[in-house]
Amino acid sequence: MTEVASKCFRCNLVFKDENLAAIHREIMNHSTTRVRVQATPASQ
């Protein structure tokens, strides 16, 4: 199963929360790209 996230290729960071991606774009002035990532199962 996959989910959509934002990735900054300059920093190699992945943001599952769009608000964090927006903060990163504003502070670092880096663009982010929407990517599909493998969903991780919830820890038990």
PDB file of N, CA and C in Angstrom:
ATOM      1  N   MET A   1       0.834  -1.177   0.000  1.00  0.00           N
ATOM      2  CA  MET A   1       0.000   0.000   0.000  1.00  0.00           C
ATOM      3  C   MET A   1       0.883   1.246   0.000  1.00  0.00           C
ATOM      4  N   THR A   2       0.501   2.247  -0.776  1.00  0.00           N
ATOM      5  CA  THR A   2       1.287   3.468  -0.850  1.00  0.00           C
ATOM      6  C   THR A   2       0.465   4.658  -0.374  1.00  0.00           C
ATOM      7  N   GLU A   3       1.175   5.708  -0.013  1.00  0.00           N
ATOM      8  CA  GLU A   3       0.526   6.962   0.348  1.00  0.00           C
ATOM      9  C   GLU A   3       1.301   8.105  -0.297  1.00  0.00           C
ATOM     10  N   VAL A   4       0.706   9.280  -0.348  1.00  0.00           N
ATOM     11  CA  VAL A   4       1.324  10.433  -0.988  1.00  0.00           C
ATOM     12  C   VAL A   4       2.006  11.282   0.078  1.00  0.00           C
ATOM     13  N   ALA A   5       3.209  11.748  -0.231  1.00  0.00           N
ATOM     14  CA  ALA A   5       3.973  12.602   0.674  1.00  0.00           C
ATOM     15  C   ALA A   5       4.695  13.658  -0.165  1.00  0.00           C
ATOM     16  N   SER A   6       5.331  14.594   0.504  1.00  0.00           N
ATOM     17  CA  SER A   6       6.138  15.615  -0.176  1.00  0.00           C
ATOM     18  C   SER A   6       7.602  15.324   0.092  1.00  0.00           C
ATOM     19  N   LYS A   7       8.444  15.475  -0.932  1.00  0.00           N
ATOM     20  CA  LYS A   7       9.870  15.206  -0.774  1.00  0.00           C
ATOM     21  C   LYS A   7      10.679  16.395  -1.249  1.00  0.00           C
ATOM     22  N   CYS A   8      11.674  16.769  -0.445  1.00  0.00           N
ATOM     23  CA  CYS A   8      12.657  17.772  -0.844  1.00  0.00           C
ATOM     24  C   CYS A   8      13.882  17.004  -1.326  1.00  0.00           C
ATOM     25  N   PHE A   9      14.159  17.079  -2.611  1.00  0.00           N
ATOM     26  CA  PHE A   9      15.282  16.332  -3.170  1.00  0.00           C
ATOM     27  C   PHE A   9      16.617  16.974  -2.812  1.00  0.00           C
ATOM     28  N   ARG A  10      16.621  18.262  -2.475  1.00  0.00           N
ATOM     29  CA  ARG A  10      17.869  18.923  -2.070  1.00  0.00           C
ATOM     30  C   ARG A  10      18.323  18.432  -0.705  1.00  0.00           C
ATOM     31  N   CYS A  11      17.366  18.222   0.221  1.00  0.00           N
ATOM     32  CA  CYS A  11      17.684  17.781   1.586  1.00  0.00           C
ATOM     33  C   CYS A  11      17.477  16.282   1.785  1.00  0.00           C
ATOM     34  N   ASN A  12      16.832  15.647   0.816  1.00  0.00           N
ATOM     35  CA  ASN A  12      16.475  14.227   0.913  1.00  0.00           C
ATOM     36  C   ASN A  12      15.557  13.963   2.110  1.00  0.00           C
ATOM     37  N   LEU A  13      14.607  14.881   2.340  1.00  0.00           N
ATOM     38  CA  LEU A  13      13.630  14.742   3.417  1.00  0.00           C
ATOM     39  C   LEU A  13      12.267  14.424   2.830  1.00  0.00           C
ATOM     40  N   VAL A  14      11.492  13.608   3.550  1.00  0.00           N
ATOM     41  CA  VAL A  14      10.134  13.257   3.138  1.00  0.00           C
ATOM     42  C   VAL A  14       9.179  13.737   4.221  1.00  0.00           C
ATOM     43  N   PHE A  15       8.127  14.457   3.809  1.00  0.00           N
ATOM     44  CA  PHE A  15       7.144  15.003   4.729  1.00  0.00           C
ATOM     45  C   PHE A  15       5.791  14.372   4.444  1.00  0.00           C
ATOM     46  N   LYS A  16       5.271  13.593   5.394  1.00  0.00           N
ATOM     47  CA  LYS A  16       3.934  13.027   5.233  1.00  0.00           C
ATOM     48  C   LYS A  16       2.879  14.060   5.580  1.00  0.00           C
ATOM     49  N   ASP A  17       3.243  15.071   6.378  1.00  0.00           N
ATOM     50  CA  ASP A  17       2.332  16.145   6.765  1.00  0.00           C
ATOM     51  C   ASP A  17       2.580  17.351   5.856  1.00  0.00           C
ATOM     52  N   GLU A  18       1.566  17.774   5.124  1.00  0.00           N
ATOM     53  CA  GLU A  18       1.709  18.884   4.177  1.00  0.00           C
ATOM     54  C   GLU A  18       2.078  20.187   4.879  1.00  0.00           C
ATOM     55  N   ASN A  19       1.630  20.372   6.128  1.00  0.00           N
ATOM     56  CA  ASN A  19       1.984  21.583   6.870  1.00  0.00           C
ATOM     57  C   ASN A  19       3.486  21.665   7.115  1.00  0.00           C
ATOM     58  N   LEU A  20       4.113  20.553   7.422  1.00  0.00           N
ATOM     59  CA  LEU A  20       5.565  20.541   7.618  1.00  0.00           C
ATOM     60  C   LEU A  20       6.303  20.821   6.313  1.00  0.00           C
ATOM     61  N   ALA A  21       5.785  20.305   5.212  1.00  0.00           N
ATOM     62  CA  ALA A  21       6.396  20.573   3.907  1.00  0.00           C
ATOM     63  C   ALA A  21       6.307  22.061   3.578  1.00  0.00           C
ATOM     64  N   ALA A  22       5.177  22.694   3.905  1.00  0.00           N
ATOM     65  CA  ALA A  22       5.009  24.128   3.650  1.00  0.00           C
ATOM     66  C   ALA A  22       5.985  24.945   4.496  1.00  0.00           C
ATOM     67  N   ILE A  23       6.170  24.557   5.747  1.00  0.00           N
ATOM     68  CA  ILE A  23       7.137  25.255   6.611  1.00  0.00           C
ATOM     69  C   ILE A  23       8.540  25.105   6.048  1.00  0.00           C
ATOM     70  N   HIS A  24       8.891  23.913   5.592  1.00  0.00           N
ATOM     71  CA  HIS A  24      10.213  23.672   5.005  1.00  0.00           C
ATOM     72  C   HIS A  24      10.422  24.543   3.765  1.00  0.00           C
ATOM     73  N   ARG A  25       9.407  24.616   2.906  1.00  0.00           N
ATOM     74  CA  ARG A  25       9.517  25.451   1.703  1.00  0.00           C
ATOM     75  C   ARG A  25       9.739  26.913   2.073  1.00  0.00           C
ATOM     76  N   GLU A  26       9.028  27.389   3.089  1.00  0.00           N
ATOM     77  CA  GLU A  26       9.131  28.789   3.487  1.00  0.00           C
ATOM     78  C   GLU A  26      10.484  29.116   4.123  1.00  0.00           C
ATOM     79  N   ILE A  27      10.926  28.264   5.036  1.00  0.00           N
ATOM     80  CA  ILE A  27      12.173  28.540   5.761  1.00  0.00           C
ATOM     81  C   ILE A  27      13.402  28.312   4.890  1.00  0.00           C
ATOM     82  N   MET A  28      13.449  27.188   4.186  1.00  0.00           N
ATOM     83  CA  MET A  28      14.640  26.811   3.422  1.00  0.00           C
ATOM     84  C   MET A  28      14.631  27.322   1.983  1.00  0.00           C
ATOM     85  N   ASN A  29      13.458  27.766   1.516  1.00  0.00           N
ATOM     86  CA  ASN A  29      13.306  28.208   0.130  1.00  0.00           C
ATOM     87  C   ASN A  29      13.646  27.078  -0.853  1.00  0.00           C
ATOM     88  N   HIS A  30      13.271  25.849  -0.478  1.00  0.00           N
ATOM     89  CA  HIS A  30      13.446  24.670  -1.327  1.00  0.00           C
ATOM     90  C   HIS A  30      12.070  24.234  -1.812  1.00  0.00           C
ATOM     91  N   SER A  31      12.002  23.762  -3.030  1.00  0.00           N
ATOM     92  CA  SER A  31      10.737  23.233  -3.529  1.00  0.00           C
ATOM     93  C   SER A  31      10.583  21.780  -3.074  1.00  0.00           C
ATOM     94  N   THR A  32       9.337  21.335  -2.994  1.00  0.00           N
ATOM     95  CA  THR A  32       9.063  19.937  -2.680  1.00  0.00           C
ATOM     96  C   THR A  32       8.213  19.355  -3.801  1.00  0.00           C
ATOM     97  N   THR A  33       8.298  18.057  -3.951  1.00  0.00           N
ATOM     98  CA  THR A  33       7.570  17.340  -4.991  1.00  0.00           C
ATOM     99  C   THR A  33       6.696  16.281  -4.341  1.00  0.00           C
ATOM    100  N   ARG A  34       5.483  16.131  -4.847  1.00  0.00           N
ATOM    101  CA  ARG A  34       4.578  15.086  -4.336  1.00  0.00           C
ATOM    102  C   ARG A  34       5.045  13.741  -4.889  1.00  0.00           C
ATOM    103  N   VAL A  35       5.247  12.775  -3.993  1.00  0.00           N
ATOM    104  CA  VAL A  35       5.713  11.440  -4.369  1.00  0.00           C
ATOM    105  C   VAL A  35       4.865  10.395  -3.672  1.00  0.00           C
ATOM    106  N   ARG A  36       4.888   9.185  -4.182  1.00  0.00           N
ATOM    107  CA  ARG A  36       4.230   8.059  -3.522  1.00  0.00           C
ATOM    108  C   ARG A  36       5.293   7.319  -2.725  1.00  0.00           C
ATOM    109  N   VAL A  37       4.966   7.033  -1.464  1.00  0.00           N
ATOM    110  CA  VAL A  37       5.897   6.300  -0.593  1.00  0.00           C
ATOM    111  C   VAL A  37       5.211   5.060  -0.060  1.00  0.00           C
ATOM    112  N   GLN A  38       6.014   4.085   0.294  1.00  0.00           N
ATOM    113  CA  GLN A  38       5.483   2.849   0.867  1.00  0.00           C
ATOM    114  C   GLN A  38       4.952   3.138   2.262  1.00  0.00           C
ATOM    115  N   ALA A  39       3.716   2.781   2.528  1.00  0.00           N
ATOM    116  CA  ALA A  39       3.120   2.988   3.846  1.00  0.00           C
ATOM    117  C   ALA A  39       3.747   2.016   4.829  1.00  0.00           C
ATOM    118  N   THR A  40       4.063   2.517   6.017  1.00  0.00           N
ATOM    119  CA  THR A  40       4.633   1.655   7.039  1.00  0.00           C
ATOM    120  C   THR A  40       3.535   1.168   7.965  1.00  0.00           C
ATOM    121  N   PRO A  41       3.573  -0.087   8.366  1.00  0.00           N
ATOM    122  CA  PRO A  41       2.549  -0.580   9.279  1.00  0.00           C
ATOM    123  C   PRO A  41       2.690   0.074  10.640  1.00  0.00           C
ATOM    124  N   ALA A  42       1.577   0.235  11.347  1.00  0.00           N
ATOM    125  CA  ALA A  42       1.597   0.838  12.678  1.00  0.00           C
ATOM    126  C   ALA A  42       2.345  -0.079  13.642  1.00  0.00           C
ATOM    127  N   SER A  43       3.161   0.535  14.514  1.00  0.00           N
ATOM    128  CA  SER A  43       3.873  -0.272  15.513  1.00  0.00           C
ATOM    129  C   SER A  43       2.906  -0.782  16.570  1.00  0.00           C
ATOM    130  N   GLN A  44       3.200  -1.945  17.057  1.00  0.00           N
ATOM    131  CA  GLN A  44       2.328  -2.557  18.071  1.00  0.00           C
ATOM    132  C   GLN A  44       2.990  -2.562  19.416  1.00  0.00           C
TER     133      GLN A  44
END
